[in-house]
PDB file of C-alpha atoms in Angstrom:
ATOM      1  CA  UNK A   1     191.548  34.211 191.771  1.00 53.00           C
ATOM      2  CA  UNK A   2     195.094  32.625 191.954  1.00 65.00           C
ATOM      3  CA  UNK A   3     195.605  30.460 195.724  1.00 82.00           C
ATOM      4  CA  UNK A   4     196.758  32.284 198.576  1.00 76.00           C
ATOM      5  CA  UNK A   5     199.868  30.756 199.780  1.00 79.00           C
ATOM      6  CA  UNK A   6     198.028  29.950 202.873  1.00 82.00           C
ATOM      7  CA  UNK A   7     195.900  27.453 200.465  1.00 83.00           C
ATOM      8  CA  UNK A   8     199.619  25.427 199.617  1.00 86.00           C
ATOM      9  CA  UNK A   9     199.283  23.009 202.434  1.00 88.00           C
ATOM     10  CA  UNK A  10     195.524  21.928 200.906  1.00 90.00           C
ATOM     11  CA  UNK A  11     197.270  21.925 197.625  1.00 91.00           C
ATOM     12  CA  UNK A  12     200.002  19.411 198.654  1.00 92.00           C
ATOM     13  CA  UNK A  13     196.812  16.718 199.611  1.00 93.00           C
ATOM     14  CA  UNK A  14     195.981  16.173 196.286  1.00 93.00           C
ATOM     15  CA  UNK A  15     197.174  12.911 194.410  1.00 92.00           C
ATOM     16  CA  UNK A  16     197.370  11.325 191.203  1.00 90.00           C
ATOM     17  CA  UNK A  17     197.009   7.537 190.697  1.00 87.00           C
ATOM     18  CA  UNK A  18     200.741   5.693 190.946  1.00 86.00           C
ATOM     19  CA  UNK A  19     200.529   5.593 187.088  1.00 85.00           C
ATOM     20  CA  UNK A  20     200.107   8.968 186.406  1.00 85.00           C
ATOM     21  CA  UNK A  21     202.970  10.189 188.860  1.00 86.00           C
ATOM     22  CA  UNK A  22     205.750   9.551 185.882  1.00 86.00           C
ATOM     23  CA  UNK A  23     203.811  12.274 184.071  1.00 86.00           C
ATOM     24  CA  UNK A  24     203.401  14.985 186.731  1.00 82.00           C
ATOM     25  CA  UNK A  25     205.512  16.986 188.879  1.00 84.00           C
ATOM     26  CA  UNK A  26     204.732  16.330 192.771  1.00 87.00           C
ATOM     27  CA  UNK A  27     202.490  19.209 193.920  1.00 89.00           C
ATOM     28  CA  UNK A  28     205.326  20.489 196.907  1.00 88.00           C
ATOM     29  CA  UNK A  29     207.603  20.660 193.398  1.00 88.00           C
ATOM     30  CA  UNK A  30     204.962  22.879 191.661  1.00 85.00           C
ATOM     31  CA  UNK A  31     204.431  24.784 194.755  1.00 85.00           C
ATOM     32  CA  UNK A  32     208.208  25.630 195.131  1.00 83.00           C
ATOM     33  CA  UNK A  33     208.512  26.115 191.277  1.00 79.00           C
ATOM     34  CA  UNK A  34     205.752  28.969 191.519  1.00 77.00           C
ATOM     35  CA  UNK A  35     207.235  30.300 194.002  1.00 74.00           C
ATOM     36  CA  UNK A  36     210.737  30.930 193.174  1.00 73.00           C
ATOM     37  CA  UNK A  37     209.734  31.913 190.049  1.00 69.00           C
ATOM     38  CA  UNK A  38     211.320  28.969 187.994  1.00 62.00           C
ATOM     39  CA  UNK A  39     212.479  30.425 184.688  1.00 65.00           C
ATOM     40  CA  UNK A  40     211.892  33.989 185.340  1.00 70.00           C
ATOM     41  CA  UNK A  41     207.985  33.667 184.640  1.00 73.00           C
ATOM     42  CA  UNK A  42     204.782  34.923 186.359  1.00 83.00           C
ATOM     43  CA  UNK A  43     203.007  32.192 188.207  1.00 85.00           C
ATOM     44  CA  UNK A  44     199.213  31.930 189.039  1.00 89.00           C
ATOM     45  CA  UNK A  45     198.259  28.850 190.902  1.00 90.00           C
ATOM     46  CA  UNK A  46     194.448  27.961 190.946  1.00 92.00           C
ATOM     47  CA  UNK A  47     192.265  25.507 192.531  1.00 92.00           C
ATOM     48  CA  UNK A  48     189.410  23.630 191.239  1.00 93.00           C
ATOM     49  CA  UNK A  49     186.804  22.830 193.313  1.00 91.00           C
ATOM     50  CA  UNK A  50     183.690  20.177 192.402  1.00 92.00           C
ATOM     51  CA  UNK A  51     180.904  20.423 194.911  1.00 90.00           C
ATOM     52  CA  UNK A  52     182.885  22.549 196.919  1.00 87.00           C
ATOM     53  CA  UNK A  53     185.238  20.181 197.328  1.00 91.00           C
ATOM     54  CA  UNK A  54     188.918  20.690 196.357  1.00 92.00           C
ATOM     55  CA  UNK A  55     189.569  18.453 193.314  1.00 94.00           C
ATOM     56  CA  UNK A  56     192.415  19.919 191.659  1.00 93.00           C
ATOM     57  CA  UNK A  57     194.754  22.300 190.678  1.00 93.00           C
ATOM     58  CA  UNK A  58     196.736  23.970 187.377  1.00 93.00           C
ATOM     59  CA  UNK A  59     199.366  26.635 186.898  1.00 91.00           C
ATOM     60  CA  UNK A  60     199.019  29.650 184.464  1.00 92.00           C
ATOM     61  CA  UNK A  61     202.235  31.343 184.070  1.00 89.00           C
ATOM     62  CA  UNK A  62     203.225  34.184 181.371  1.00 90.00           C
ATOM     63  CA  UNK A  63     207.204  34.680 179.953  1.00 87.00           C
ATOM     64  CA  UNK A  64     208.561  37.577 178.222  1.00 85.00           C
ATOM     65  CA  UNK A  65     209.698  34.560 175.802  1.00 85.00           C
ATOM     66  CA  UNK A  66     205.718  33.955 174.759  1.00 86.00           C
ATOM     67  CA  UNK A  67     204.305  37.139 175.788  1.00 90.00           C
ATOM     68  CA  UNK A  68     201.453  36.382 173.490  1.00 93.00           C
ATOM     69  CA  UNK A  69     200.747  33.103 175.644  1.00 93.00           C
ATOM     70  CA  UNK A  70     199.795  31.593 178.750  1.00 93.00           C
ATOM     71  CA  UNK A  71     201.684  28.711 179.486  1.00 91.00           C
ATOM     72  CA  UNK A  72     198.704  26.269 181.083  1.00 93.00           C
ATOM     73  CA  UNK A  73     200.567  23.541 183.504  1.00 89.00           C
ATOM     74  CA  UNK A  74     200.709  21.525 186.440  1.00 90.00           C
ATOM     75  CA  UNK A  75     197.378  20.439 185.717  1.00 93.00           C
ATOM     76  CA  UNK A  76     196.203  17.086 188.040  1.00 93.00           C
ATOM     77  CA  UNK A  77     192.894  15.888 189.193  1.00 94.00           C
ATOM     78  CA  UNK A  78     192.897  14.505 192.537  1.00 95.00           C
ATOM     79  CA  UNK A  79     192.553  10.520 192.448  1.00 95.00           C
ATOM     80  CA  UNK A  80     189.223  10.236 194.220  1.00 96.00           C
ATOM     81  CA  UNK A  81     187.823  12.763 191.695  1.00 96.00           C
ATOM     82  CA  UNK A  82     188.595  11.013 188.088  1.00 93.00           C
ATOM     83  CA  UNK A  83     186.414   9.599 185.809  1.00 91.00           C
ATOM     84  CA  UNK A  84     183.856  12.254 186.656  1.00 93.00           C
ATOM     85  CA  UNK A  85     184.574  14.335 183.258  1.00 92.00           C
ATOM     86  CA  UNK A  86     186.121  17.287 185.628  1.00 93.00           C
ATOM     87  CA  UNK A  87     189.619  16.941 183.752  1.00 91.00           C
ATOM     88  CA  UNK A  88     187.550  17.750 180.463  1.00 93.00           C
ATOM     89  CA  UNK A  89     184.676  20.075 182.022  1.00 93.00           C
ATOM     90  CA  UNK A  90     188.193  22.228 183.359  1.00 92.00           C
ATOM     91  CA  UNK A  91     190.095  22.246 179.938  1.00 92.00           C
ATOM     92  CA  UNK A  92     186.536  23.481 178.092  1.00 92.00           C
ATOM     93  CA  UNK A  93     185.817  26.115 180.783  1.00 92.00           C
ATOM     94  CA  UNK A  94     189.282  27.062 180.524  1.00 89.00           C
ATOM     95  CA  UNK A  95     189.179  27.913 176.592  1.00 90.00           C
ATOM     96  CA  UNK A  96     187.137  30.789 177.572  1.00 88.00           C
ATOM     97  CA  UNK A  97     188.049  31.922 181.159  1.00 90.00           C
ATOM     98  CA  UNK A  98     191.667  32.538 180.558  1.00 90.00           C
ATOM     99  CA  UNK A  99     191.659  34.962 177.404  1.00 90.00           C
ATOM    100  CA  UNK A 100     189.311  36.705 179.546  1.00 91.00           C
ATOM    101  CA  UNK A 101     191.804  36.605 182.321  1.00 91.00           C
ATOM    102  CA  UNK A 102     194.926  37.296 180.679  1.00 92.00           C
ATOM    103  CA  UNK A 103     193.069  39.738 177.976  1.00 90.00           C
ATOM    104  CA  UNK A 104     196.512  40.219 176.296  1.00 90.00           C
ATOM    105  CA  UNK A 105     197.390  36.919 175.330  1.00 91.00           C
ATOM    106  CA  UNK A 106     195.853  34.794 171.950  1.00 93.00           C
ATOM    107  CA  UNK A 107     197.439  31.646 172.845  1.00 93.00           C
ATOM    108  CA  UNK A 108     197.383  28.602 175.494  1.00 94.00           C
ATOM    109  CA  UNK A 109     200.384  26.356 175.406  1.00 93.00           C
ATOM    110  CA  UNK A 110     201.062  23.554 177.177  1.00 92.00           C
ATOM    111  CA  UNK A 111     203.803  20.534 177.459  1.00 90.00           C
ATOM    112  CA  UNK A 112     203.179  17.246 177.666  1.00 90.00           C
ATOM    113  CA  UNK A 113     204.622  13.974 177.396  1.00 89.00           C
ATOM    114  CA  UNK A 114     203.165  12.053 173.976  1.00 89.00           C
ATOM    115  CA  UNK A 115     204.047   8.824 176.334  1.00 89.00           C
ATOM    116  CA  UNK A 116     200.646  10.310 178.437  1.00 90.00           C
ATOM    117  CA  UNK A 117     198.003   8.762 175.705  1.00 90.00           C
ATOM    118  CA  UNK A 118     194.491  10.052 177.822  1.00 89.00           C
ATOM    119  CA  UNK A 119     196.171  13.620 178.293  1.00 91.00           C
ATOM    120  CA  UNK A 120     196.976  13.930 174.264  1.00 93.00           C
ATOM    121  CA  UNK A 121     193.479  12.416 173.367  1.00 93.00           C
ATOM    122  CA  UNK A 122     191.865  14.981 176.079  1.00 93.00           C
ATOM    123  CA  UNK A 123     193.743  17.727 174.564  1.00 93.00           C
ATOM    124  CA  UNK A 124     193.221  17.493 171.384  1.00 94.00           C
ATOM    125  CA  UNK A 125     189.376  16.504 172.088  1.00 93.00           C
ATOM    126  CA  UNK A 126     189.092  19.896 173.410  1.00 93.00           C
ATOM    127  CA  UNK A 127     190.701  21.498 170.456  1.00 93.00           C
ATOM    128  CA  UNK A 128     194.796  21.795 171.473  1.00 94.00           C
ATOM    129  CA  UNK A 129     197.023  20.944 168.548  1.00 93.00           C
ATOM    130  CA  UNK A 130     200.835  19.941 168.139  1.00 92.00           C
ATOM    131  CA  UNK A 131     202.959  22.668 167.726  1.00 88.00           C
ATOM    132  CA  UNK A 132     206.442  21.607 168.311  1.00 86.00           C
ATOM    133  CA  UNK A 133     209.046  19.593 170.330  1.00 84.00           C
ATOM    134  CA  UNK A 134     210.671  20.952 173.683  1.00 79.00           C
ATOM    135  CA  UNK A 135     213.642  18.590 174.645  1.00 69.00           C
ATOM    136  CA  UNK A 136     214.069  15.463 173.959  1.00 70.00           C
ATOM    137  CA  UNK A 137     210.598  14.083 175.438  1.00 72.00           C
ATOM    138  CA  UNK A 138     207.772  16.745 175.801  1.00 78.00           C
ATOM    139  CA  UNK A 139     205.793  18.371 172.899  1.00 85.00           C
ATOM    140  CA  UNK A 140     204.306  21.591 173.241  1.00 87.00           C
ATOM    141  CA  UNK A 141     200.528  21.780 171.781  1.00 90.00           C
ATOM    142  CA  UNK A 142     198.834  24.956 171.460  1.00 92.00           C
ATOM    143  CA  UNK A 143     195.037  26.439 171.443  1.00 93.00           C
ATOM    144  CA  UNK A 144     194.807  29.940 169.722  1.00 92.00           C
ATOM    145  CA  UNK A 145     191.800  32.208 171.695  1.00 88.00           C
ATOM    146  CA  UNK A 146     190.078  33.271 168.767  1.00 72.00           C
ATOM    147  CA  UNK A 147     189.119  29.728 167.962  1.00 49.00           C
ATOM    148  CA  UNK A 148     186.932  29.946 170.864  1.00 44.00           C
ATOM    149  CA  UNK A 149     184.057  31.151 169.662  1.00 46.00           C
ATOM    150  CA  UNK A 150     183.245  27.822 168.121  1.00 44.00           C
ATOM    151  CA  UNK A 151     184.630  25.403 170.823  1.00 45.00           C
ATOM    152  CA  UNK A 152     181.977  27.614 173.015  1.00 45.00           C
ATOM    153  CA  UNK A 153     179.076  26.704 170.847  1.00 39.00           C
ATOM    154  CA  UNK A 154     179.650  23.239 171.302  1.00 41.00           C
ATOM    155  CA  UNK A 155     180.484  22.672 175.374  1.00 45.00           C
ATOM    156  CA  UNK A 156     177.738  21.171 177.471  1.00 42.00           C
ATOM    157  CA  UNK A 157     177.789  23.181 180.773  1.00 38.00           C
ATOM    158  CA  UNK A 158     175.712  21.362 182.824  1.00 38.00           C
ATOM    159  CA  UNK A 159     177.853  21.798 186.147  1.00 42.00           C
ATOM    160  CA  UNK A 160     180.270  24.469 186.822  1.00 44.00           C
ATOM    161  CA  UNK A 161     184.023  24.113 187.468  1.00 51.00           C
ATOM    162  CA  UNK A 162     184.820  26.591 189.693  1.00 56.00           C
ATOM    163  CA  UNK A 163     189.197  27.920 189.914  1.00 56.00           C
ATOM    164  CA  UNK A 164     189.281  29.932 193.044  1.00 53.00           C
ATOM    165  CA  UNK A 165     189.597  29.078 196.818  1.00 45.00           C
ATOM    166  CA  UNK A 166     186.828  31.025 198.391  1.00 43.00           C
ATOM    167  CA  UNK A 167     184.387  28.669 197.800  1.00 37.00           C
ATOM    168  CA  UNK A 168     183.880  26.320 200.950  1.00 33.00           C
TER     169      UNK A 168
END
């Protein structure tokens, strides 16, 4: 279930470590994004929660430009919370949860800086590849849905990741 804007002010404790910061909007800028609908898109904002504790957030949002494709974003694991594998346990679950949430769309995309070395290496680990440049800095990398199947078949899902705010 996407975060209740009563769930923002939760949102906005969440940090990254001071190197990471370069790479990722500040979560008041995501929140406001969302909200006013930056670039005419649908935004879904979710929580993740590890041992029913909030750990961190992402952003799903769909454009009549890619109407095939979720655009996957804003994605940060709270500081106290890394190094636990949740980053990767998230992007894994992920491959399967959100074709079955957006049952219309085949494709994830997702920007990133290439300057971000652990976020390429975790994307591509989980089976995102390069698919183009957008701007001068970020490239956009892309999983395709029906690939699934196999990335499935090979996830350990020992603990749960669990996206919604009604956990407590």
């Amino acid at each position: 279930m996407p975060v209740r804007e009563a769930w923002w002010s939760r949102l906005t404790k969440l940090e990254v470590h001071d190197h990471q910061a370069r790479f990722a909007m500040s979560v008041p800028e995501i929140l406001r994004d969302a909200y006013w609908n930056r670039g005419g898109g649908r935004w879904d904002i979710y929580a993740i929660f590890y041992h029913r504790r909030l750990a961190g957030m992402f952003t799903c949002s769909r454009y009549d430009a890619h109407p095939d494709a979720v655009i996957f974003g804003s994605f940060l694991i709270d500081r106290s919370f890394q190094g636990r594998g949740i980053g990767t346990a998230t992007l894994e679950t992920l491959l399967s949860w959100i074709p079955r949430r957006y049952p219309h769309r085949q494709r994830i995309l997702l920007n990133v800086d290439p300057r971000n070395h652990r976020a390429v290496r975790l994307y591509r680990r989980v089976g995102f590849s390069f698919c183009g440049k957008t701007g001068p800095i970020h490239r956009l990398y892309e999983y395709r849905c029906s690939a699934r199947e196999d990335h499935d078949a090979r996830r350990d899902m020992s603990w749960k990741v669990v996206f919604h705010p009604d956990q407590r």
